[in-house]
Tab-separated table of C-alpha atoms in Angstrom:
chain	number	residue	atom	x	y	z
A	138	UNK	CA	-37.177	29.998	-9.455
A	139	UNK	CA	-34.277	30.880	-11.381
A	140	UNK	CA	-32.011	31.376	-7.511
A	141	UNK	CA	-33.446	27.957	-6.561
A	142	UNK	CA	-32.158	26.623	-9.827
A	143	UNK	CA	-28.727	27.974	-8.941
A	144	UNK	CA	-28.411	26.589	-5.488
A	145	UNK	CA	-29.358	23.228	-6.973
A	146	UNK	CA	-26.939	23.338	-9.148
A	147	UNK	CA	-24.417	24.456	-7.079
A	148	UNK	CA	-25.489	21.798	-4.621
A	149	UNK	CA	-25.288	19.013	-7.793
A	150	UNK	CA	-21.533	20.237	-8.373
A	151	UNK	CA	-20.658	20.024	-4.919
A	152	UNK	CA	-21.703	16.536	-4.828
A	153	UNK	CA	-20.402	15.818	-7.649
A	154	UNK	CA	-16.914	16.211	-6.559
A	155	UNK	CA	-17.304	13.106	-4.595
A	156	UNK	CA	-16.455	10.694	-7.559
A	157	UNK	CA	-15.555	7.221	-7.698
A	158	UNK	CA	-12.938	6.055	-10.266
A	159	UNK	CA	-12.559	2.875	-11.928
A	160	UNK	CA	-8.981	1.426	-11.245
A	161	UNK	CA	-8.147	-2.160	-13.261
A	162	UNK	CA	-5.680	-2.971	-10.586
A	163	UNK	CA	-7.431	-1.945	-7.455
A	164	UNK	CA	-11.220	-1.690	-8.338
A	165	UNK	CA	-13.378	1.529	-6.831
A	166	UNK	CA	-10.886	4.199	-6.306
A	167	UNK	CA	-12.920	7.171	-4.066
A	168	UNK	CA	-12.161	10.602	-3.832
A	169	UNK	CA	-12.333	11.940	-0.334
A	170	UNK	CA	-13.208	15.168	-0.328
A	171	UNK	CA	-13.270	18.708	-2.774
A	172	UNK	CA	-9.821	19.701	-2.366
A	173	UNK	CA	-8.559	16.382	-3.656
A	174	UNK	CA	-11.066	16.555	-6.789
A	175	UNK	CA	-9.952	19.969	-7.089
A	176	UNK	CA	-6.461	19.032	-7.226
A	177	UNK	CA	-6.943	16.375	-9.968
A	178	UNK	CA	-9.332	18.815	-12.304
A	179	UNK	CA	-5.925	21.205	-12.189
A	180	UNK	CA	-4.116	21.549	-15.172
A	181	UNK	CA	-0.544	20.810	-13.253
A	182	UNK	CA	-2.258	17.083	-12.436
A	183	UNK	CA	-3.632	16.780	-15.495
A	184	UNK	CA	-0.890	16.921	-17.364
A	185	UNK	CA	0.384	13.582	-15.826
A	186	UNK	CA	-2.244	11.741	-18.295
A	187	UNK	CA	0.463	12.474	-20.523
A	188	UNK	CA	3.367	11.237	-19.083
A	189	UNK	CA	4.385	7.975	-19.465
A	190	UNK	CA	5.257	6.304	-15.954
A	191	UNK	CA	7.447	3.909	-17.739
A	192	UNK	CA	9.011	5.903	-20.310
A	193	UNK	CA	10.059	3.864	-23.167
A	194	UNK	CA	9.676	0.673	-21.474
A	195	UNK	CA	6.732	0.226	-24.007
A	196	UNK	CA	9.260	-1.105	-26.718
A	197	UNK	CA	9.804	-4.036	-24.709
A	198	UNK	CA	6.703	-4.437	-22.978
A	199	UNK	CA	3.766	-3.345	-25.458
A	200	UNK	CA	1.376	-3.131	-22.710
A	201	UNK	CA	3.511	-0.493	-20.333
A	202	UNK	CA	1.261	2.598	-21.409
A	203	UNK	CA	0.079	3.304	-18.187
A	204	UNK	CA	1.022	7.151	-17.038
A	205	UNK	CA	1.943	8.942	-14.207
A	206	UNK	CA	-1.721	9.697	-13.678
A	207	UNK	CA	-2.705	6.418	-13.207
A	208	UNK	CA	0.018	5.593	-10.550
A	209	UNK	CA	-0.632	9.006	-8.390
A	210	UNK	CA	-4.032	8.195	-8.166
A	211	UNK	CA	-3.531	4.251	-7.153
A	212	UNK	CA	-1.120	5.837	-4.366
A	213	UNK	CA	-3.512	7.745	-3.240
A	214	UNK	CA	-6.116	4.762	-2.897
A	215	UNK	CA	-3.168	2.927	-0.811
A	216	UNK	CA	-2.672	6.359	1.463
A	217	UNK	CA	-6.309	5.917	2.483
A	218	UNK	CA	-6.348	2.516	3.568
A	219	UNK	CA	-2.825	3.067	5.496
A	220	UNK	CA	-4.590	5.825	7.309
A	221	UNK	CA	-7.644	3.338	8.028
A	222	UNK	CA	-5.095	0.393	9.200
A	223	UNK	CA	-3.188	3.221	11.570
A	224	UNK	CA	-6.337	4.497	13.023
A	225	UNK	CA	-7.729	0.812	14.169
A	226	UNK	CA	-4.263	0.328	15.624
A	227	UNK	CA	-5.139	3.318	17.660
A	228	UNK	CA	-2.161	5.710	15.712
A	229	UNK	CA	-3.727	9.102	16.232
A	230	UNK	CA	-4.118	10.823	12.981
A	231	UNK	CA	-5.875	14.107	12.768
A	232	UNK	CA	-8.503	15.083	9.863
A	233	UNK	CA	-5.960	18.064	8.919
A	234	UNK	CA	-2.947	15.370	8.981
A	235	UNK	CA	-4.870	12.802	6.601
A	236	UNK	CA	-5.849	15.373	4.052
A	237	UNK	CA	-2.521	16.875	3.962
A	238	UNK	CA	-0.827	12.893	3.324
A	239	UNK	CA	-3.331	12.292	0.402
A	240	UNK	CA	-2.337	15.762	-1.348
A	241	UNK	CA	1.441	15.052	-0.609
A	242	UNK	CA	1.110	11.402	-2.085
A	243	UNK	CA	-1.454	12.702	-5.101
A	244	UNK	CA	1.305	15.500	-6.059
A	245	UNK	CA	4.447	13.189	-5.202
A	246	UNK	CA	5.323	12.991	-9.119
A	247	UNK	CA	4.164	16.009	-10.429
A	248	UNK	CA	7.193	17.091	-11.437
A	249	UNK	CA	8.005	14.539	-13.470
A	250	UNK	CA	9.215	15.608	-17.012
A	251	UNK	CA	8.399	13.789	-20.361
A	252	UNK	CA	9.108	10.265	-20.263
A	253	UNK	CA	10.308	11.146	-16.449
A	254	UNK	CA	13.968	11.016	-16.828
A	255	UNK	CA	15.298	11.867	-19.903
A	256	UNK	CA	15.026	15.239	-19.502
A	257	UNK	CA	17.020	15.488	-16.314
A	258	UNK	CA	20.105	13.988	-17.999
A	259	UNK	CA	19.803	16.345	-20.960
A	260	UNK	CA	17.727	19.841	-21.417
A	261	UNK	CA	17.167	20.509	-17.654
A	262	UNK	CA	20.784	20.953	-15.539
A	263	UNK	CA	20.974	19.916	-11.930
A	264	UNK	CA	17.256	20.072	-11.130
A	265	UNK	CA	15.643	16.450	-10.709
A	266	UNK	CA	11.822	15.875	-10.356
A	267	UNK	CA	11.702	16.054	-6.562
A	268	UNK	CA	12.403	19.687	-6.912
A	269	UNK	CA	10.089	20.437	-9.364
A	270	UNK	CA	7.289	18.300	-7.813
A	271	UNK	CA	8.204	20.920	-4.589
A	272	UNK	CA	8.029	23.983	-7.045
A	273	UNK	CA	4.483	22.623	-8.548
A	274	UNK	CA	3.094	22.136	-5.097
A	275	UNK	CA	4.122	25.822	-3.587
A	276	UNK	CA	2.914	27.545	-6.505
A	277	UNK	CA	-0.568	25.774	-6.325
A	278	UNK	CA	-0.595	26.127	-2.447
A	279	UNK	CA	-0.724	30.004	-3.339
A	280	UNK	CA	-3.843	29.176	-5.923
A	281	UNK	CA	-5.173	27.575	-3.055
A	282	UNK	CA	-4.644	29.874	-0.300
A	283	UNK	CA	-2.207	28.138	1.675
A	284	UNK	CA	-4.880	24.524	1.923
A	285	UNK	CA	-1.126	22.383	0.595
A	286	UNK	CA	0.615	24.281	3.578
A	287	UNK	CA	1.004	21.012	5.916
A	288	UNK	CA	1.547	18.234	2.843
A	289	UNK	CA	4.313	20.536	1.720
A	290	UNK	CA	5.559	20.020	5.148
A	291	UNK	CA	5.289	16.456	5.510
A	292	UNK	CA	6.431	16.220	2.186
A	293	UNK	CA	9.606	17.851	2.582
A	294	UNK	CA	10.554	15.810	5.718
A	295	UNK	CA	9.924	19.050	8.061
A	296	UNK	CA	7.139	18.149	10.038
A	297	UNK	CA	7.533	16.857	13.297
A	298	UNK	CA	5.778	12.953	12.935
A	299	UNK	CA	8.079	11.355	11.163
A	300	UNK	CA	5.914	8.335	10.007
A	301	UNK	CA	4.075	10.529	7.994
A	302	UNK	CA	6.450	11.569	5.760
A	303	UNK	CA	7.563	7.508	5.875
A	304	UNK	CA	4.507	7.118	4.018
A	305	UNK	CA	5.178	9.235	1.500
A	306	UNK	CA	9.138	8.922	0.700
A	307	UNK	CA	10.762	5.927	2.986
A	308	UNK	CA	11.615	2.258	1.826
A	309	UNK	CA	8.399	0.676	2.139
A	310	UNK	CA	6.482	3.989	1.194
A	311	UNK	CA	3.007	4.484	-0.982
A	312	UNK	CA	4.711	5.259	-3.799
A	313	UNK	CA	6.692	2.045	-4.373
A	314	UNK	CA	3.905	-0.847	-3.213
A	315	UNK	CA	1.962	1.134	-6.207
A	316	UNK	CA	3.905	1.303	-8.920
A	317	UNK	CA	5.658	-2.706	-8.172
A	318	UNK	CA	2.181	-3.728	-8.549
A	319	UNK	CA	0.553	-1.463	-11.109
A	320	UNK	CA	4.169	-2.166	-13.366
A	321	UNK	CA	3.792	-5.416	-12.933
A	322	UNK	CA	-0.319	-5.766	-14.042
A	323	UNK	CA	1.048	-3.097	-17.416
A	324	UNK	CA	4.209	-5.278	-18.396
A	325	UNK	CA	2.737	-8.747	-17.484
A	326	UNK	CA	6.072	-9.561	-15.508
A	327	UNK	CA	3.921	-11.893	-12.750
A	328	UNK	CA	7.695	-11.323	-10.465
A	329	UNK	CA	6.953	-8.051	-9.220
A	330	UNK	CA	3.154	-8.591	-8.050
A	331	UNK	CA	2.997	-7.753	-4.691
A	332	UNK	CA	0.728	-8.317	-1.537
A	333	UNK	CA	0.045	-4.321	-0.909
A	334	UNK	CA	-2.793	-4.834	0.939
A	335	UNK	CA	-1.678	-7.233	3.253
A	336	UNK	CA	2.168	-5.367	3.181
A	337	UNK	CA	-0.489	-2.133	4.796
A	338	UNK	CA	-2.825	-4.044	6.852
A	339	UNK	CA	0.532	-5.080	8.396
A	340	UNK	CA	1.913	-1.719	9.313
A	341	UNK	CA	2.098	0.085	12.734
A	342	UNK	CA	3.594	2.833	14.048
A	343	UNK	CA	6.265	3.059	16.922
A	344	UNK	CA	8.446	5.627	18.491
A	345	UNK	CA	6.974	8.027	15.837
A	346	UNK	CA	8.162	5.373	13.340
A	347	UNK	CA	6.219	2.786	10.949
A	348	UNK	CA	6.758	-0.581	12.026
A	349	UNK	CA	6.041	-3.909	10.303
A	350	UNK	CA	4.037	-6.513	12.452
A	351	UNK	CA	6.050	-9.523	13.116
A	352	UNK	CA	3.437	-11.966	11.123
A	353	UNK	CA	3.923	-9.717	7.754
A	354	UNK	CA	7.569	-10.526	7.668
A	355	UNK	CA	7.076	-12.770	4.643
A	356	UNK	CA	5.248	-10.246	2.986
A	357	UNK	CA	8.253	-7.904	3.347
A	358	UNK	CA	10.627	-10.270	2.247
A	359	UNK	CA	8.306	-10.690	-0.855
A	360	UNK	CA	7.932	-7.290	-1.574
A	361	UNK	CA	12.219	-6.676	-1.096
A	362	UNK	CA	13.040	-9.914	-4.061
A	363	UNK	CA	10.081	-8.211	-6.303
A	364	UNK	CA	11.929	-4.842	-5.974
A	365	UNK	CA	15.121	-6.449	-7.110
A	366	UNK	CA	13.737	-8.578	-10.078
A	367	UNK	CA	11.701	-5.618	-11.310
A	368	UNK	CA	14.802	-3.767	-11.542
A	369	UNK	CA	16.832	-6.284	-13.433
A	370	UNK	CA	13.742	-7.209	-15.870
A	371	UNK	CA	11.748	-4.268	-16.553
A	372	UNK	CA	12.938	-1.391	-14.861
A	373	UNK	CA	16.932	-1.991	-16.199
A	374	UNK	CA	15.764	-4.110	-19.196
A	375	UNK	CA	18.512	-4.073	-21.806
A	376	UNK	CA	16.725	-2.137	-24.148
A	377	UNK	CA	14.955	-0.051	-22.338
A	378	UNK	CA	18.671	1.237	-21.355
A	379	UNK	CA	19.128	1.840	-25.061
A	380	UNK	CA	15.994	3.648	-26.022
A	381	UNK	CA	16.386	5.994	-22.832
A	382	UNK	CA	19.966	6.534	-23.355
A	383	UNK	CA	19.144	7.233	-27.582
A	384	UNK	CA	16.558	9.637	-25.724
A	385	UNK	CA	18.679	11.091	-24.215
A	386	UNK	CA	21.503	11.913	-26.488
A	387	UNK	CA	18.508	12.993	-28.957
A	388	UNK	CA	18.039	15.916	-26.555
A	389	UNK	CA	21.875	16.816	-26.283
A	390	UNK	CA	22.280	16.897	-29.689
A	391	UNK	CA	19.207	19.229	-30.277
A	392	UNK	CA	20.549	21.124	-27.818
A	393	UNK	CA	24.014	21.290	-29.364
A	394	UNK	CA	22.366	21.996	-32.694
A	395	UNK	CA	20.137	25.579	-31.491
A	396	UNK	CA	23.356	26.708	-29.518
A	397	UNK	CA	25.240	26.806	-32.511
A	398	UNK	CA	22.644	28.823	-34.065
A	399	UNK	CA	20.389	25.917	-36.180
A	400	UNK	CA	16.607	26.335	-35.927
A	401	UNK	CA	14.722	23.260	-35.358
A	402	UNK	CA	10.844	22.713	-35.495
A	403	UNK	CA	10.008	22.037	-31.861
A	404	UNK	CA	6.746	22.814	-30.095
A	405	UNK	CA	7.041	26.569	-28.437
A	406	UNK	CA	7.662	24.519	-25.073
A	407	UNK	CA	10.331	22.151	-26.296
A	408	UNK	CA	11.861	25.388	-27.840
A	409	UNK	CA	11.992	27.154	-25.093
A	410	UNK	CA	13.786	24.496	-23.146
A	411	UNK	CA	16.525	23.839	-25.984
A	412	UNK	CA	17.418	27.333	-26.239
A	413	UNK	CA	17.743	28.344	-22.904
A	414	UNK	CA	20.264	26.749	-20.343
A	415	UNK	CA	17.995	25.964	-17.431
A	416	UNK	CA	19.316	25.053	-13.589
A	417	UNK	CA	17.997	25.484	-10.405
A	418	UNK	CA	19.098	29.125	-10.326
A	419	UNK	CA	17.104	30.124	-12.930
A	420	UNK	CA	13.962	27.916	-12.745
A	421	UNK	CA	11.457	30.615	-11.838
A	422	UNK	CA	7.545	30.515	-11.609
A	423	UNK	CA	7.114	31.747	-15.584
A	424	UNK	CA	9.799	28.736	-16.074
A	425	UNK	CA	7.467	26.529	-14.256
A	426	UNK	CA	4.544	27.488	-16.145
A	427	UNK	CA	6.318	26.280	-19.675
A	428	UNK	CA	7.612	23.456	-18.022
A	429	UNK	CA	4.055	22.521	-17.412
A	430	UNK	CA	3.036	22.159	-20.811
A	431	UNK	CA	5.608	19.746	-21.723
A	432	UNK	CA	4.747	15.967	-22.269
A	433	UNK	CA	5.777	13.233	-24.202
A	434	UNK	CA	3.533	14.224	-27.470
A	435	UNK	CA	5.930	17.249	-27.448
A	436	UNK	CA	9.620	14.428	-27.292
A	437	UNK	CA	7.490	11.793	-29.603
A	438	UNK	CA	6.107	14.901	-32.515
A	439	UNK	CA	9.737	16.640	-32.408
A	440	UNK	CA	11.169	13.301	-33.341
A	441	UNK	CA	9.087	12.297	-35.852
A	442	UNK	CA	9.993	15.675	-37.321
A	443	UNK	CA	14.133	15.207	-36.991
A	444	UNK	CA	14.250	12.018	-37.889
A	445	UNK	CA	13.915	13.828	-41.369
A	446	UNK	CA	16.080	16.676	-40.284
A	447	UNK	CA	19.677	17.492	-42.023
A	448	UNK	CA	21.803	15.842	-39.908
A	449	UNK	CA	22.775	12.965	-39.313
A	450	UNK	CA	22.935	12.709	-35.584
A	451	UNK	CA	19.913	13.977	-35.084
A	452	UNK	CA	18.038	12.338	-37.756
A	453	UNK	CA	19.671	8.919	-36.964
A	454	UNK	CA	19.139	8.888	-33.416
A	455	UNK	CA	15.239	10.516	-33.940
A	456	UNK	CA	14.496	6.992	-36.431
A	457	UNK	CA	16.010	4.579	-34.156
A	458	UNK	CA	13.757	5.244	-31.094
A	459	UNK	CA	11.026	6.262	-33.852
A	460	UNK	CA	11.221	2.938	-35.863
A	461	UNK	CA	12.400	1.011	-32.990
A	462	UNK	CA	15.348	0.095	-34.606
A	463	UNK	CA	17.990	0.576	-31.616
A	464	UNK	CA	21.598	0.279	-30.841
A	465	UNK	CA	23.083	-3.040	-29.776
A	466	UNK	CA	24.200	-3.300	-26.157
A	467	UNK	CA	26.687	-5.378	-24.482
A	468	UNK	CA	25.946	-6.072	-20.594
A	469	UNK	CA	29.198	-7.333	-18.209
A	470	UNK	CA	29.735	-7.213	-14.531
A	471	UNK	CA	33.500	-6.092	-15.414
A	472	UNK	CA	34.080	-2.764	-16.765
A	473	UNK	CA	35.075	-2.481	-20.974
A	474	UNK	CA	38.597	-2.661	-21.960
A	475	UNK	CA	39.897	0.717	-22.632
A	476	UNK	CA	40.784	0.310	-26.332
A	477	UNK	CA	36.933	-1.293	-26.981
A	478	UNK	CA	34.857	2.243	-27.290
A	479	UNK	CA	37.313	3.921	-29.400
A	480	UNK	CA	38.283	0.981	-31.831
A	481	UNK	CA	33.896	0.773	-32.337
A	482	UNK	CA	34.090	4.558	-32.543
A	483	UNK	CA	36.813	4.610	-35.376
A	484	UNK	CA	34.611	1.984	-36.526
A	485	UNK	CA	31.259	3.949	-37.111
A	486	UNK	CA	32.928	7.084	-38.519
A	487	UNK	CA	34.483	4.896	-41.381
A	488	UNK	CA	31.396	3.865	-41.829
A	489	UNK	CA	29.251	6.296	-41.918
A	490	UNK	CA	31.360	9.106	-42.702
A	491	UNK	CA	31.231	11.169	-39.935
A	492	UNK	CA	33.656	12.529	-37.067
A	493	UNK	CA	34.916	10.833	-34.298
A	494	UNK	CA	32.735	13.177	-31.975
A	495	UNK	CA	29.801	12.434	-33.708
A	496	UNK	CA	30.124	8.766	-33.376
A	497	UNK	CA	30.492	9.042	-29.799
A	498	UNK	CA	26.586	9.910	-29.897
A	499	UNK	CA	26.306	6.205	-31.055
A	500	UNK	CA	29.027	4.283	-28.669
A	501	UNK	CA	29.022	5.066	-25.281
A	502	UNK	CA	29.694	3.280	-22.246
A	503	UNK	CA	27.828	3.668	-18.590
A	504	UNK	CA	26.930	1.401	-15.701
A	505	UNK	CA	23.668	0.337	-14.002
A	506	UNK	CA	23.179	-0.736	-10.031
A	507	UNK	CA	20.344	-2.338	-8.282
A	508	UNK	CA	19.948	-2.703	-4.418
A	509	UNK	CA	16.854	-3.695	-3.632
A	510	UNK	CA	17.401	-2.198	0.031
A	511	UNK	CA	19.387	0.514	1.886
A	512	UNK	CA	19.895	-0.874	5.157
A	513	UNK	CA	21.127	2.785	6.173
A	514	UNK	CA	18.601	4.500	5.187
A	515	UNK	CA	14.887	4.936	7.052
A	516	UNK	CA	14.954	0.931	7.830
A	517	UNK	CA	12.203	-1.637	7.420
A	518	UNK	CA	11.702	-2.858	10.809
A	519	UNK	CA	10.116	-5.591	12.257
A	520	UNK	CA	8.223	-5.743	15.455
A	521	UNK	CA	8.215	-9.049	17.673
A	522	UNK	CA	5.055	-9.799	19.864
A	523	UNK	CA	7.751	-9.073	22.625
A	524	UNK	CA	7.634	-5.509	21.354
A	525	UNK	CA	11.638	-5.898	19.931
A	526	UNK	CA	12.475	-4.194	17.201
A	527	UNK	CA	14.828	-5.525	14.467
A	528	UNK	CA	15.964	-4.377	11.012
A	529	UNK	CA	14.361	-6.566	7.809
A	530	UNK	CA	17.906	-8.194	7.107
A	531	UNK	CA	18.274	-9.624	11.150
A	532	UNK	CA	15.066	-10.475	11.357
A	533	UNK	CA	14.467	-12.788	8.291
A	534	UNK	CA	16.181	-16.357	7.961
A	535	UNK	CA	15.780	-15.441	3.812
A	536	UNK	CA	19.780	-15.272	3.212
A	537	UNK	CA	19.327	-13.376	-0.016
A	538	UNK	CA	18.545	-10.480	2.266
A	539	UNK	CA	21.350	-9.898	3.238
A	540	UNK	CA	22.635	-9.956	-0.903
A	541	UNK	CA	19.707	-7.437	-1.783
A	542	UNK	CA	20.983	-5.140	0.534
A	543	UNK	CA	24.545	-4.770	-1.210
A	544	UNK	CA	24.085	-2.718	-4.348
A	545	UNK	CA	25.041	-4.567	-7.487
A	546	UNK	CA	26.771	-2.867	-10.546
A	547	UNK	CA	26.863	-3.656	-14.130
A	548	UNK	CA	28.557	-2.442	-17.272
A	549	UNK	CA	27.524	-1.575	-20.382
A	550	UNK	CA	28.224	-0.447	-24.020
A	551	UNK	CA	26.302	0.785	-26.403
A	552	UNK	CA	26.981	0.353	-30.252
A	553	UNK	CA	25.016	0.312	-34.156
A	554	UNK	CA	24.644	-2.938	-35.041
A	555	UNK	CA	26.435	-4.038	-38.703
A	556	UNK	CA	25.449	-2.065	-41.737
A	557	UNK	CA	23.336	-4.115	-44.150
């Protein structure tokens, strides 16, 4: 009795790994088969619950709590109803080839640090999430005796069907009619919904490339303007450009402050990273492992503690994103007069009592672009009933196209607002 009661079990597990999870933008979300549950129970997944796919966005937009979890997860759900739409079209797709494009589009972001870019502008030197999403996935492909081999492939570009890896990274890719749509349901901005289903149900594939049916043009065209007003109203949002850059320079200035010898409470992980200069020369496997334990509660608890910390830099810039009480920012599509930044500069350290360079923590200038498409780069085509193929941009008679597809560049400066 007691083996039987095993096996059941056993049996009851295995099933169990079939689950179906509750999504409020798509509905039933299904897991298709162990190795994907697998993946998601792992700790490296896992730890996207607590990473904010919107960063600080949620100081503008209350409801933009939704994580990096949520959004892998959704892609996924999209990746199995691409491979559905290819397969009625008659696009051959092996078993081995669909599992490895849900793993690649499941661990797409898991490299993602806490409140996903800060920490690439500040504690981590010249390695960006792409490369540490590539790190995450070799190191559990050796967990998992070698299963990630052939996502790690189409992930990286080097397998030989080039679609595939289209659906993963390209300009109308899984990852981006996911997060347009599940940004857009989390910050209420109606601008960036999207049509994803019909945008898939729409796509071929020919000459090893993905293809947009002629009849889903529309769709496209919807889908391009959503990209583009996203950018300007949530993604570039004035000040959500302050509280990341205040992040930011919160992270230099710790930084500055343990090189010169100053201890500051930090969690063993956020330690680690301040005292340690950290590039892609040095990122090792026991550099990975620390990196995985770092989240946002680690960025949010360390401020809480500085914002009490002595100094002023520190402290200041810990309250402001803390309390929510940010730096004023001036937007123009011509750069800032030379003289500008250093007359506010002289400004603040009158005013506060503090040293030119420290006052350049609060002032600063930088610049912001949107393009909304790269016509020179892994096209959106369109394919006529006459089987002609013609890039997005030619095809359309939308004129603002055309505009999208020229990047557009802004200036900024950043400064405190008048002492009370």
């Amino acid at each position: 009795m007691y083996i039987c009661f095993c096996k059941s079990k056993v049996n009851l597990k295995k099933r169990n790994k079939l689950k179906i999870l509750n999504d409020p933008i798509y509905g039933f979300i299904t897991i298709p088969n162990e190795l994907i549950f697998d993946l998601i129970e792992h700790k490296y997944f896992q730890r996207l619950r607590r990473i904010s796919q919107m960063g600080l966005s949620y100081l503008v937009y209350p409801g933009a709590h939704h994580t990096r979890f949520h959004h892998a997860l959704g892609c996924m759900h999209l990746m199995q109803k691409a491979v559905r739409v290819l397969r009625f079209k008659e696009v051959n797709i092996s078993e081995e080839e669909e599992e490895a494009l849900y793993v690649a589009i499941l661990l797409h972001d898991i490299g993602h640090g806490p409140f996903s870019h800060a920490m690439e502008h500040s504690i981590v030197n010249e390695v960006n999430h792409e490369s540490i999403s590539l790190m995450f996935m070799e190191e559990i492909n050796e967990e998992f005796n070698g299963s990630l081999t052939l996502a790690i492939q189409i992930f990286k570009g080097k397998y030989d069907r080039k679609f595939l890896h289209q659906l993963i990274s390209g300009q109308l890719d899984m990852d981006r009619l996911d997060y347009l749509k599940r940004d857009s349901f989390y910050t209420g901005v109606s601008e960036g919904n999207i049509n994803s289903e019909r945008l898939i149900t729409m796509l071929t594939v020919v000459n090893d490339e993905l293809v947009i049916e002629e009849k889903g043009i529309y769709s496209v065209e919807k889908f391009l303007l959503a990209r583009r007003l996203m950018y300007w109203q949530v993604y570039l949002h004035k000040t959500s450009l302050v509280a990341e850059n205040l992040l930011i320079r919160v992270l230099q200035r710790a930084k500055e402050l343990v090189d010169s010898g100053i201890k500051l409470p930090a969690s063993k992980a956020l330690a680690f990273f301040l005292e340690n200069k950290i590039t892609s020369a040095n990122f090792t496997p026991s550099v990975l492992e620390t990196f995985s334990k770092l989240d946002d509660y680690d960025i949010v608890l360390a401020m809480k503690e500085w914002a009490n910390f002595d100094d002023f830099v520190l402290s200041k810039l810990s309250s402001m994103i803390i309390h929510r009480d940010l730096l004023k920012i001036k937007i123009k599509k011509k750069p800032f007069s030379d003289g500008k930044k250093e007359k506010l500069i002289n400004k603040y350290s009158d005013q506060y009592k503090i040293s030119a360079e420290a006052s350049r923590y609060f002032v600063f200038e930088g610049t912001i672009s949107n393009q909304a498409y790269h016509q020179n780069k892994q096209n959106i085509n369109i394919l006529y009933k006459s089987n002609k193929i013609v890039d997005i941009v030619k095809a359309t008679d939308e004129y603002n196209l055309e505009a999208l597809s020229k990047p557009v560049t802004k200036y900024f400066m950043c400064y405190p607002k008048h002492k009370h």
